[in-house]
Amino acid sequence: MRMKINIQVVLISVYLVFSLLLFRIAQDIKGMNVFFAMFCAIMIFLRRDFSFSSRRIFLVPLVLSLAVAAFQFTFCESYSHLEYFGAMSWVICPLCVYLIPGGRRAFVRLLALLWLLNVLMSLRQLLFGGNLVGLPGNQNWHASLVLGLAPVVIYLLHKESLRSDSAVFRLCKYIVFAFVVFTIFKTESRAAMVSAAFCSVVFVYFATDGDRFARSAFFLCLLAIFAVAVMSFFLFHEYFAGLVQHDMRIAMWTGGWDLFLDNFWFGVGDARYLSEYTAYRPIGYFLRSHHFAHITEHPHNHVLYMLGSFGLIGGGAILMLTFHPVLLLFRKYRRLSSGSRAVLFSFLLLLVCSLFDMTYYHWHNFFAMSVLLGLLWKTAYAAPPPARRRFSLWFLLPEYLFRAACAGILIFALVRDGADNYRANILYNRGFMASDKPENLVFSLACMDAAANLNPNFFPALFSAGILCMQDFKDPYMAEAYLERLQATPNPSISRSNLKMADAKTALRRRSDAIRYLERDIMNYPISIEALYKKLMLEKELGLDEKLHMTTLMLARALEHKGLEWEDVPVIAKNTYFDNKFEEYKLLKKRLLDERKDEKQGSRMKTRP
């Protein structure tokens, strides 16, 4: 029997393989998502006929999510078409998969191929002693991808074992399962552990449907596990309290929720989330000095990220399109085929992981979840076969010409912007790597400048160039120029960019401007001793007594939060590493004091007759 080739699935497969090769070189986490959205839009425009469900529960959220993306693109001056497609990518990519007729088996095989390539990369890393990060380059993202795509891989192996009655395929199923378990424990991914545990409970619940004895045993086991968990919590409450205090996620979730409440209806925008979210991190985030990150681009919860990016209208619509098909298909679980069940559990595993980490945000996981969501839409919102419309010169010709023109413009933009983005990432990576050696600083700055010129909104290059000019070249004029250009991007506040701009303004004797940028930095880092101390000194010089009093109170609160004293302020302001790693500073200070005490006692012993 001759197998029919679906050219659209082939094109998506080629894009995936091509993007995997480029990602290894460019290391562009978000850009691949943007250009995949453009690629999917081209495919939609070039389809002659397509069909979709007329159910309001599907169409209304679809229209709302695209409308909010268009609204943000219209009213955000710093947005380009790349940011617009980045905002649409959450919907347009699964929509492209949904509109392709058939192709279910081909897409499942494509996901299995992605899983296999990821595993091969993992084995290579294990063989040569590297970290187990797979294709994504991060342990948590890698663990979620291995876990999430395992059901579709096991499904294909099971189907093949039934067809060929081969023991090899049956053995491979257990090897896949063993590798998933090994990866979860090797990476120590708590998100993957929680996802595996939750989805296992869901799977057993539906697997025991119709068997009263098995269902009763299942509930008894679940009740026993719950009782043991409660008892363990009361017996070892100090240990669990330490885990909660040590973990960053609760503090990050709190900030993500506050950002959503302040931008309730339309959100801050997908492209602007990184900069806006910085000011919403609570003080508790900065007190966990064991795991402190200057750049926090995601609250490690997909729901909060969507709500903060697109508000209740757009984010709620995207979440409806994400969660509703899952709930709908579990309601009719008995009537689903084994392939649809495998797709459902694969998506559920990845979705639960995305509630504890930024897995959906990353390219490899984003591609897998977009394809899986499109396949779920095919089952949950089944569309009738596309009806062939008779060609009409007066009615269909203008439509086809318009769609062909749109596709042509997008193809040109995809090739041009894709090449520029690739070159910008290559240049930035080269410049960043070269900045470690003093003799390569000029080359490093040239690379970053070239990267910023290729893409005016490429904020990492502008930020790094500004830092390089201020810290290494000691040139406040150049630092000011680059950091001013950063203000025109969707992310005007990156890490300590405001602090470095304040340093540049201070060096240029523009103290009032410096105070203004220090105030911005303190909004993002409310207990930063370095920023508060610099602001205090400038306000003393300018005689701003009222502001000086407020800054003194803020600095006193920062010292109280960190458990430091006033005598520590000049030391930390000079050695800024300890501003974040203040626990290390306190240990170092205690050790030095103990050494001085021992020296004094030793000198007294020597002076005794």
Coordinates of C-alpha atoms in Angstrom, one line a residue:
M1 CA 0.0 0.0 0.0
R2 CA 1.5 3.3 -1.0
M3 CA 1.7 5.8 1.8
K4 CA 0.4 9.3 1.0
I5 CA 2.8 12.1 1.9
N6 CA 1.5 15.2 3.6
I7 CA 3.6 18.0 2.2
Q8 CA 2.7 20.4 5.0
V9 CA 3.8 17.9 7.7
V10 CA 7.0 17.4 5.7
L11 CA 7.6 21.2 5.7
I12 CA 7.1 21.5 9.5
S13 CA 9.5 18.5 9.9
V14 CA 12.1 20.2 7.8
Y15 CA 11.7 23.4 9.8
L16 CA 12.2 21.5 13.1
V17 CA 15.4 19.8 11.9
F18 CA 16.7 23.0 10.5
S19 CA 15.9 24.9 13.7
L20 CA 17.6 22.3 15.8
L21 CA 20.8 22.8 13.9
L22 CA 20.6 26.6 14.1
F23 CA 19.8 26.4 17.8
R24 CA 23.0 24.6 18.6
I25 CA 24.9 27.5 17.1
A26 CA 22.8 30.6 17.9
Q27 CA 21.3 29.5 21.3
D28 CA 18.2 31.6 20.6
I29 CA 15.5 30.6 23.0
K30 CA 12.6 32.8 21.9
G31 CA 13.5 33.7 18.3
M32 CA 12.7 30.1 17.1
N33 CA 9.2 30.5 18.4
V34 CA 8.7 33.8 16.6
F35 CA 9.9 32.5 13.2
F36 CA 7.9 29.3 13.6
A37 CA 4.8 31.5 14.0
M38 CA 5.7 33.3 10.8
F39 CA 6.3 30.0 9.1
C40 CA 2.9 28.7 10.3
A41 CA 1.1 31.9 9.1
I42 CA 2.7 31.4 5.6
M43 CA 1.3 27.8 5.5
I44 CA -2.2 29.0 6.5
F45 CA -2.2 31.7 3.9
L46 CA -1.1 29.3 1.2
R47 CA -3.7 26.7 1.9
R48 CA -6.4 26.9 -0.8
D49 CA -9.2 25.6 1.4
F50 CA -9.4 24.8 5.1
S51 CA -12.1 24.0 7.6
F52 CA -12.5 24.6 11.3
S53 CA -15.1 24.0 14.0
S54 CA -17.9 26.5 14.4
R55 CA -18.2 25.9 18.2
R56 CA -18.1 29.2 20.1
I57 CA -16.0 27.7 22.9
F58 CA -13.3 27.4 20.3
L59 CA -13.8 30.4 17.9
V60 CA -14.4 33.1 20.5
P61 CA -11.2 32.6 22.5
L62 CA -9.3 32.2 19.2
V63 CA -10.5 35.6 18.0
L64 CA -9.9 37.3 21.4
S65 CA -6.4 36.0 21.7
L66 CA -5.4 37.3 18.2
A67 CA -7.2 40.6 18.8
V68 CA -5.3 41.3 22.0
A69 CA -2.0 40.5 20.2
A70 CA -3.0 43.0 17.5
F71 CA -4.1 45.6 20.2
Q72 CA -0.7 45.4 21.9
F73 CA 1.1 45.6 18.5
T74 CA -0.9 48.8 17.7
F75 CA -0.4 50.7 21.0
C76 CA 3.2 49.6 22.0
E77 CA 5.5 51.9 20.1
S78 CA 8.5 49.7 20.6
Y79 CA 6.9 46.7 19.0
S80 CA 7.9 45.5 15.6
H81 CA 6.3 42.7 13.6
L82 CA 8.6 40.2 15.3
E83 CA 7.1 41.0 18.7
Y84 CA 3.6 40.7 17.1
F85 CA 4.3 37.2 15.8
G86 CA 5.8 36.3 19.1
A87 CA 2.6 37.2 20.8
M88 CA 0.5 35.3 18.2
S89 CA 2.8 32.2 18.4
W90 CA 0.9 30.7 21.4
V91 CA -2.2 30.4 19.1
I92 CA -1.1 30.5 15.5
C93 CA 1.3 27.5 15.8
P94 CA -1.2 25.0 17.1
L95 CA -3.8 26.5 14.7
C96 CA -1.6 25.6 11.8
V97 CA -1.4 22.0 13.0
Y98 CA -5.2 22.0 13.5
L99 CA -5.9 23.2 10.0
I100 CA -3.8 20.6 8.3
P101 CA -6.1 17.8 7.2
G102 CA -5.1 14.4 8.5
G103 CA -1.5 14.1 9.5
R104 CA -2.1 12.8 13.0
R105 CA 0.2 9.8 12.6
A106 CA 2.9 11.9 10.8
F107 CA 2.9 14.4 13.6
V108 CA 3.1 11.7 16.3
R109 CA 6.1 10.2 14.5
L110 CA 7.7 13.7 14.2
L111 CA 7.3 14.1 18.0
A112 CA 8.9 10.7 18.5
L113 CA 11.8 11.8 16.3
L114 CA 12.3 14.9 18.5
W115 CA 12.3 12.6 21.6
L116 CA 14.9 10.3 20.0
L117 CA 17.2 13.2 18.9
N118 CA 17.0 14.5 22.4
V119 CA 17.8 11.1 23.9
L120 CA 20.8 10.7 21.5
M121 CA 22.1 14.1 22.6
S122 CA 21.7 13.0 26.3
L123 CA 23.6 9.8 25.7
R124 CA 26.4 11.8 24.1
Q125 CA 26.5 14.1 27.1
L126 CA 26.6 11.1 29.5
L127 CA 29.3 9.4 27.5
F128 CA 31.6 12.5 27.5
G129 CA 30.9 13.5 31.1
G130 CA 28.8 16.6 30.4
N131 CA 25.7 17.8 32.2
L132 CA 22.5 16.0 31.3
V133 CA 20.8 18.9 29.6
G134 CA 19.8 17.3 26.2
L135 CA 18.9 19.5 23.2
P136 CA 17.2 22.2 25.3
G137 CA 20.4 23.0 27.3
N138 CA 18.8 22.9 30.7
Q139 CA 18.1 20.1 33.1
N140 CA 14.5 21.0 33.9
W141 CA 13.6 21.6 30.3
H142 CA 15.3 18.4 29.2
A143 CA 13.5 16.3 31.9
S144 CA 10.1 17.7 31.0
L145 CA 10.7 17.0 27.2
V146 CA 11.9 13.4 27.9
L147 CA 8.9 12.8 30.2
G148 CA 6.3 14.6 28.1
L149 CA 6.9 12.9 24.8
A150 CA 7.4 9.4 26.3
P151 CA 3.6 8.5 26.0
V152 CA 3.6 9.0 22.2
V153 CA 6.9 7.1 21.9
I154 CA 5.6 4.2 23.9
Y155 CA 2.4 4.2 21.9
L156 CA 4.3 3.9 18.6
L157 CA 6.4 1.1 20.0
H158 CA 3.3 -0.7 21.4
K159 CA 1.5 -0.4 18.1
E160 CA 4.5 -1.7 16.2
S161 CA 4.9 -4.6 18.6
L162 CA 1.3 -5.6 18.0
R163 CA 1.7 -5.4 14.3
S164 CA 5.0 -7.3 14.0
D165 CA 4.7 -9.5 17.2
S166 CA 8.3 -8.6 17.9
A167 CA 9.9 -8.9 21.4
V168 CA 12.3 -6.1 20.4
F169 CA 9.6 -3.4 20.4
R170 CA 8.2 -4.7 23.6
L171 CA 11.6 -4.5 25.2
C172 CA 12.1 -0.9 23.8
K173 CA 8.9 0.2 25.7
Y174 CA 10.5 -0.7 29.0
I175 CA 13.8 0.9 28.0
V176 CA 12.0 4.1 27.2
F177 CA 10.2 4.0 30.6
A178 CA 13.6 3.2 32.4
F179 CA 15.3 6.1 30.6
V180 CA 12.5 8.5 31.7
V181 CA 12.9 7.5 35.3
F182 CA 16.7 7.7 35.1
T183 CA 16.4 11.2 33.5
I184 CA 14.0 12.6 36.2
F185 CA 16.2 11.4 39.1
K186 CA 19.5 12.3 37.4
T187 CA 18.4 15.9 36.7
E188 CA 16.6 16.1 40.0
S189 CA 13.7 18.0 38.3
R190 CA 11.0 18.5 40.9
A191 CA 8.6 19.8 38.2
A192 CA 9.0 16.5 36.3
M193 CA 8.5 14.5 39.5
V194 CA 5.3 16.3 40.4
S195 CA 4.0 16.0 36.8
A196 CA 4.8 12.3 36.6
A197 CA 3.1 11.6 40.0
F198 CA 0.0 13.6 39.1
C199 CA -0.4 12.1 35.7
S200 CA 0.2 8.6 37.0
V201 CA -2.7 9.1 39.4
V202 CA -4.9 10.4 36.6
F203 CA -3.9 7.5 34.3
V204 CA -4.6 4.8 37.0
Y205 CA -8.0 6.5 37.7
F206 CA -9.1 6.2 34.1
A207 CA -7.5 2.8 33.7
T208 CA -9.6 1.3 36.5
D209 CA -12.8 2.7 35.1
G210 CA -15.4 0.0 35.0
D211 CA -13.7 -2.3 37.5
R212 CA -15.2 -1.6 41.0
F213 CA -12.6 -3.6 42.9
A214 CA -9.7 -1.9 41.2
R215 CA -11.3 1.5 41.6
S216 CA -11.8 0.9 45.3
A217 CA -8.2 -0.3 45.7
F218 CA -7.0 2.8 43.9
F219 CA -8.9 5.1 46.2
L220 CA -7.7 3.3 49.3
C221 CA -4.1 3.6 48.1
L222 CA -4.6 7.3 47.3
L223 CA -6.1 7.8 50.8
A224 CA -3.2 6.0 52.4
I225 CA -0.7 8.1 50.5
F226 CA -2.5 11.3 51.5
A227 CA -2.5 10.2 55.2
V228 CA 1.2 9.4 55.1
A229 CA 1.8 12.8 53.5
V230 CA -0.2 14.6 56.2
M231 CA 1.6 12.7 59.0
S232 CA 5.0 13.4 57.5
F233 CA 4.1 17.1 57.3
F234 CA 3.3 17.3 61.0
L235 CA 6.2 15.1 62.0
F236 CA 8.8 16.9 59.9
H237 CA 7.2 20.4 59.6
E238 CA 10.5 22.1 60.2
Y239 CA 12.0 20.3 57.2
F240 CA 9.1 21.1 54.9
A241 CA 9.1 24.8 56.1
G242 CA 12.8 24.9 55.2
L243 CA 12.0 23.6 51.7
V244 CA 9.4 26.3 51.2
Q245 CA 11.6 29.0 52.5
H246 CA 14.5 27.8 50.3
D247 CA 12.5 27.5 47.1
M248 CA 12.1 30.6 44.8
R249 CA 8.8 29.7 43.2
I250 CA 6.4 31.1 45.8
A251 CA 8.1 34.5 45.7
M252 CA 8.1 34.4 41.9
W253 CA 4.4 33.4 41.7
T254 CA 3.5 36.2 44.1
G255 CA 5.2 38.7 41.8
G256 CA 3.5 37.3 38.8
W257 CA 0.1 37.5 40.4
D258 CA 0.7 41.1 41.4
L259 CA 1.7 42.0 37.9
F260 CA -1.5 40.5 36.5
L261 CA -3.6 42.4 39.0
D262 CA -2.0 45.7 38.0
N263 CA -2.5 45.0 34.3
F264 CA -5.7 43.2 34.6
W265 CA -7.4 43.4 31.2
F266 CA -4.8 43.5 28.5
G267 CA -1.5 42.5 30.2
V268 CA 1.9 44.0 29.6
G269 CA 2.7 42.1 26.5
D270 CA 4.7 39.0 25.8
A271 CA 7.8 40.9 24.6
R272 CA 7.7 43.3 27.6
Y273 CA 7.2 40.8 30.3
L274 CA 10.9 40.4 31.2
S275 CA 11.3 44.1 31.9
E276 CA 7.9 44.7 33.6
Y277 CA 8.1 41.6 35.8
T278 CA 11.5 42.8 37.3
A279 CA 9.7 45.4 39.5
Y280 CA 7.2 42.9 40.9
R281 CA 9.6 40.5 42.5
P282 CA 8.9 40.6 46.3
I283 CA 11.5 41.3 48.9
G284 CA 11.4 37.6 49.8
Y285 CA 12.9 36.8 46.4
F286 CA 16.1 38.8 47.2
L287 CA 16.5 37.2 50.6
R288 CA 17.1 33.8 49.0
S289 CA 20.7 34.7 48.3
H290 CA 21.6 31.0 47.5
H291 CA 19.7 31.3 44.2
F292 CA 19.6 34.9 43.0
A293 CA 19.2 35.9 39.4
H294 CA 19.5 39.4 38.1
I295 CA 17.4 38.6 35.0
T296 CA 14.0 36.9 35.7
E297 CA 12.1 36.6 32.5
H298 CA 9.4 34.2 33.6
P299 CA 7.5 33.5 36.9
H300 CA 8.0 29.7 36.4
N301 CA 4.2 29.3 35.9
H302 CA 2.6 29.3 32.5
V303 CA -0.8 30.4 33.8
L304 CA 0.6 33.5 35.5
Y305 CA 2.8 34.2 32.5
M306 CA -0.1 34.2 30.1
L307 CA -2.3 36.3 32.4
G308 CA 0.5 38.8 33.0
S309 CA 1.4 39.0 29.3
F310 CA -2.1 39.2 27.8
G311 CA -4.4 40.1 30.7
L312 CA -7.7 38.5 31.6
I313 CA -9.1 38.9 28.0
G314 CA -6.2 37.6 25.9
G315 CA -4.5 35.4 28.6
G316 CA -7.9 33.9 29.7
A317 CA -8.7 33.1 26.0
I318 CA -5.3 31.4 25.5
L319 CA -5.7 29.4 28.7
M320 CA -9.3 28.4 27.7
L321 CA -7.8 27.1 24.4
T322 CA -5.2 25.2 26.5
F323 CA -7.2 23.7 29.3
H324 CA -10.7 23.2 27.9
P325 CA -9.7 20.6 25.2
V326 CA -7.9 18.6 28.0
L327 CA -11.0 18.6 30.2
L328 CA -13.3 17.9 27.3
L329 CA -11.3 14.9 26.1
F330 CA -11.0 13.4 29.6
R331 CA -14.8 13.6 29.8
K332 CA -15.0 11.3 26.8
Y333 CA -11.9 9.3 27.5
R334 CA -13.6 6.0 26.9
R335 CA -14.3 6.9 23.3
L336 CA -10.8 8.0 22.5
S337 CA -8.4 5.9 20.4
S338 CA -5.1 4.8 22.0
G339 CA -3.2 7.4 19.9
S340 CA -5.5 10.2 21.1
R341 CA -5.0 9.1 24.7
A342 CA -1.2 9.1 24.2
V343 CA -1.3 12.6 22.8
L344 CA -3.6 13.7 25.7
F345 CA -1.2 12.4 28.4
S346 CA 1.8 13.8 26.6
F347 CA 0.3 17.3 26.6
L348 CA -0.9 16.9 30.2
L349 CA 2.6 15.9 31.4
L350 CA 4.2 18.9 29.7
L351 CA 1.4 21.2 30.9
V352 CA 1.9 20.3 34.5
C353 CA 5.6 20.8 34.2
S354 CA 4.9 24.3 32.8
L355 CA 3.2 25.2 36.1
F356 CA 6.5 24.9 38.0
D357 CA 9.1 25.9 35.4
M358 CA 9.4 27.9 32.1
T359 CA 9.2 24.8 30.0
Y360 CA 6.5 26.0 27.6
Y361 CA 8.6 29.1 27.0
H362 CA 11.5 27.2 25.5
W363 CA 11.8 26.4 21.8
H364 CA 12.0 22.5 21.9
N365 CA 9.1 22.2 24.5
F366 CA 7.2 25.0 22.7
F367 CA 7.3 23.1 19.5
A368 CA 6.2 19.8 21.1
M369 CA 3.3 21.5 23.0
S370 CA 2.2 23.4 19.9
V371 CA 1.9 20.2 17.9
L372 CA 0.3 18.3 20.7
L373 CA -2.2 21.2 21.3
G374 CA -3.1 21.3 17.6
L375 CA -3.7 17.5 17.7
L376 CA -5.9 17.9 20.7
W377 CA -7.9 20.6 18.9
K378 CA -8.4 18.2 16.0
T379 CA -10.0 15.7 18.4
A380 CA -11.9 18.1 20.7
Y381 CA -13.1 20.5 18.0
A382 CA -13.4 18.2 15.0
A383 CA -13.9 20.1 11.8
P384 CA -15.8 18.9 8.8
P385 CA -13.7 18.1 5.7
P386 CA -12.8 21.2 3.7
A387 CA -15.2 21.7 0.9
R388 CA -13.7 22.5 -2.5
R389 CA -15.0 25.8 -3.7
R390 CA -15.5 26.3 -7.4
F391 CA -13.1 28.9 -8.7
S392 CA -14.8 32.2 -9.4
L393 CA -12.9 35.0 -11.2
W394 CA -14.8 37.7 -9.4
F395 CA -15.0 36.3 -5.8
L396 CA -12.2 33.9 -5.2
L397 CA -9.5 35.4 -7.4
P398 CA -9.1 38.6 -5.2
E399 CA -9.0 36.4 -2.0
Y400 CA -6.3 34.1 -3.4
L401 CA -4.3 37.1 -4.7
F402 CA -4.5 38.8 -1.3
R403 CA -3.5 35.6 0.6
A404 CA -0.7 35.0 -1.9
A405 CA 0.5 38.6 -1.4
C406 CA 0.5 38.2 2.4
A407 CA 2.3 34.9 2.2
G408 CA 4.9 36.5 -0.2
I409 CA 5.5 39.3 2.2
L410 CA 5.9 36.9 5.1
I411 CA 8.3 34.7 3.2
F412 CA 10.5 37.7 2.5
A413 CA 10.3 38.8 6.1
L414 CA 11.0 35.3 7.4
V415 CA 14.1 34.9 5.2
R416 CA 15.4 38.5 5.8
D417 CA 14.6 38.7 9.6
G418 CA 15.6 35.1 10.2
A419 CA 19.0 35.7 8.7
D420 CA 19.5 38.9 10.6
N421 CA 18.4 37.3 13.8
Y422 CA 20.7 34.4 13.3
R423 CA 23.7 36.7 12.6
A424 CA 22.8 38.9 15.6
N425 CA 22.8 35.9 17.9
I426 CA 26.1 34.6 16.5
L427 CA 27.7 38.1 16.8
Y428 CA 26.4 38.5 20.4
N429 CA 27.6 35.1 21.5
R430 CA 31.0 35.7 20.0
G431 CA 31.2 39.1 21.7
F432 CA 30.0 37.7 25.0
M433 CA 32.6 34.9 24.9
A434 CA 35.4 37.3 23.9
S435 CA 34.6 39.8 26.8
D436 CA 36.4 37.5 29.3
K437 CA 39.8 38.5 28.0
P438 CA 41.0 42.1 28.2
E439 CA 42.8 41.9 24.9
N440 CA 39.5 41.0 23.1
L441 CA 37.4 43.8 24.6
V442 CA 37.4 45.9 21.4
F443 CA 36.4 42.9 19.3
S444 CA 33.7 42.1 21.8
L445 CA 32.2 45.6 21.7
A446 CA 32.3 45.6 17.9
C447 CA 30.4 42.3 17.8
M448 CA 27.7 43.6 20.2
D449 CA 27.4 46.8 18.3
A450 CA 26.9 44.9 15.0
A451 CA 24.3 42.7 16.6
A452 CA 22.4 45.7 17.9
N453 CA 22.4 47.3 14.5
L454 CA 21.0 44.2 12.8
N455 CA 18.0 44.2 15.2
P456 CA 17.2 47.4 17.1
N457 CA 15.1 45.5 19.6
F458 CA 17.9 43.0 20.4
F459 CA 18.2 44.2 24.0
P460 CA 20.9 41.7 25.2
A461 CA 23.5 43.3 22.8
L462 CA 22.6 46.9 23.8
F463 CA 22.7 46.0 27.5
S464 CA 26.0 44.1 27.3
A465 CA 27.6 46.9 25.2
G466 CA 26.6 49.5 27.8
I467 CA 28.0 47.4 30.6
L468 CA 31.2 46.8 28.7
C469 CA 31.7 50.5 28.0
M470 CA 31.1 51.5 31.6
Q471 CA 32.9 48.8 33.5
D472 CA 35.8 47.9 31.1
F473 CA 36.4 51.0 28.9
K474 CA 35.4 53.5 31.6
D475 CA 33.6 55.5 28.9
P476 CA 30.4 57.0 30.3
Y477 CA 29.5 58.7 26.9
M478 CA 29.4 55.4 25.0
A479 CA 27.7 53.6 27.9
E480 CA 25.0 56.3 28.0
A481 CA 24.5 56.0 24.2
Y482 CA 24.0 52.3 24.3
L483 CA 21.7 52.4 27.4
E484 CA 19.7 55.2 25.9
R485 CA 19.1 52.9 22.8
L486 CA 18.0 50.2 25.3
Q487 CA 15.2 52.6 26.5
A488 CA 13.6 52.4 23.0
T489 CA 13.2 48.6 23.1
P490 CA 10.3 46.6 24.6
N491 CA 12.6 45.9 27.5
P492 CA 14.1 49.2 28.7
S493 CA 15.1 47.7 32.1
I494 CA 17.4 44.7 32.0
S495 CA 19.2 43.5 35.1
R496 CA 21.1 46.5 36.6
S497 CA 20.9 48.6 33.4
N498 CA 19.4 51.5 35.4
L499 CA 22.2 51.3 38.0
K500 CA 24.9 51.4 35.2
M501 CA 23.1 54.3 33.5
A502 CA 23.1 56.1 36.9
D503 CA 26.9 55.5 37.1
A504 CA 27.3 57.0 33.6
K505 CA 25.2 60.0 34.5
T506 CA 27.2 60.5 37.7
A507 CA 30.4 60.4 35.8
L508 CA 29.0 63.0 33.4
R509 CA 28.1 65.2 36.4
R510 CA 24.3 64.8 35.7
R511 CA 23.4 64.0 39.2
S512 CA 19.7 64.7 39.0
D513 CA 19.4 62.2 36.1
A514 CA 21.5 59.7 38.0
I515 CA 19.1 59.9 41.0
R516 CA 16.1 59.3 38.6
Y517 CA 17.8 56.1 37.3
L518 CA 18.7 55.0 40.7
E519 CA 15.1 55.3 41.8
R520 CA 14.2 53.0 38.8
D521 CA 16.8 50.5 39.9
I522 CA 15.6 50.5 43.5
M523 CA 12.1 49.8 42.3
N524 CA 13.5 46.6 40.7
Y525 CA 15.9 45.8 43.6
P526 CA 14.3 47.3 46.7
I527 CA 16.9 46.2 49.2
S528 CA 20.0 46.8 47.0
I529 CA 22.6 48.4 49.4
E530 CA 24.7 49.6 46.5
A531 CA 21.9 51.5 44.8
L532 CA 20.6 53.0 48.0
Y533 CA 24.0 54.0 49.2
K534 CA 24.8 55.8 45.9
K535 CA 21.5 57.6 46.0
L536 CA 22.1 58.6 49.5
M537 CA 25.5 60.1 48.6
L538 CA 24.1 62.0 45.6
E539 CA 21.2 63.5 47.7
K540 CA 23.7 64.6 50.3
E541 CA 25.7 66.4 47.6
L542 CA 22.6 68.1 46.1
G543 CA 21.2 69.0 49.6
L544 CA 17.9 67.1 49.0
D545 CA 17.1 66.7 52.7
E546 CA 13.5 65.3 52.3
K547 CA 14.7 62.6 49.8
L548 CA 17.7 62.0 51.9
H549 CA 15.6 61.1 54.9
M550 CA 13.4 58.7 52.9
T551 CA 16.5 57.0 51.4
T552 CA 18.0 56.6 54.9
L553 CA 14.9 54.9 56.1
M554 CA 14.9 52.6 53.0
L555 CA 18.6 51.7 53.6
A556 CA 17.9 51.0 57.3
R557 CA 15.1 48.6 56.2
A558 CA 17.4 46.9 53.7
L559 CA 20.0 46.4 56.3
E560 CA 17.4 44.9 58.7
H561 CA 16.1 42.5 56.0
K562 CA 19.7 41.3 55.3
G563 CA 20.7 41.2 58.9
L564 CA 23.5 43.8 58.4
E565 CA 24.7 46.9 60.3
W566 CA 25.5 50.4 59.2
E567 CA 29.2 49.8 59.3
D568 CA 28.8 47.2 56.5
V569 CA 27.3 49.7 54.1
P570 CA 30.6 51.2 52.6
V571 CA 32.2 47.8 52.4
I572 CA 29.3 46.2 50.5
A573 CA 28.9 49.3 48.3
K574 CA 32.5 48.9 47.3
N575 CA 32.4 45.0 47.0
T576 CA 29.0 44.7 45.2
Y577 CA 29.2 40.9 45.0
F578 CA 28.2 40.8 48.7
D579 CA 25.1 42.9 48.0
N580 CA 23.4 39.8 46.7
K581 CA 25.5 37.2 48.5
F582 CA 25.1 38.8 51.9
E583 CA 25.0 35.5 53.7
E584 CA 28.5 34.8 52.5
Y585 CA 29.5 38.3 53.7
K586 CA 28.2 37.6 57.2
L587 CA 30.1 34.4 57.4
L588 CA 33.3 36.0 56.1
K589 CA 32.9 38.9 58.6
K590 CA 32.4 36.4 61.5
R591 CA 35.5 34.4 60.4
L592 CA 37.6 37.6 60.3
L593 CA 36.4 38.8 63.7
D594 CA 37.2 35.3 65.2
E595 CA 40.6 35.4 63.6
R596 CA 41.3 38.9 65.1
K597 CA 40.0 37.7 68.5
D598 CA 42.4 34.7 68.4
E599 CA 45.3 37.0 67.4
K600 CA 44.6 39.3 70.3
Q601 CA 44.4 36.5 72.7
G602 CA 47.7 35.1 71.3
S603 CA 49.4 38.4 71.7
R604 CA 48.2 38.7 75.3
M605 CA 49.6 35.3 76.1
K606 CA 53.0 36.3 74.7
T607 CA 53.2 39.5 76.7
R608 CA 52.5 37.8 80.0
P609 CA 55.7 37.3 82.2

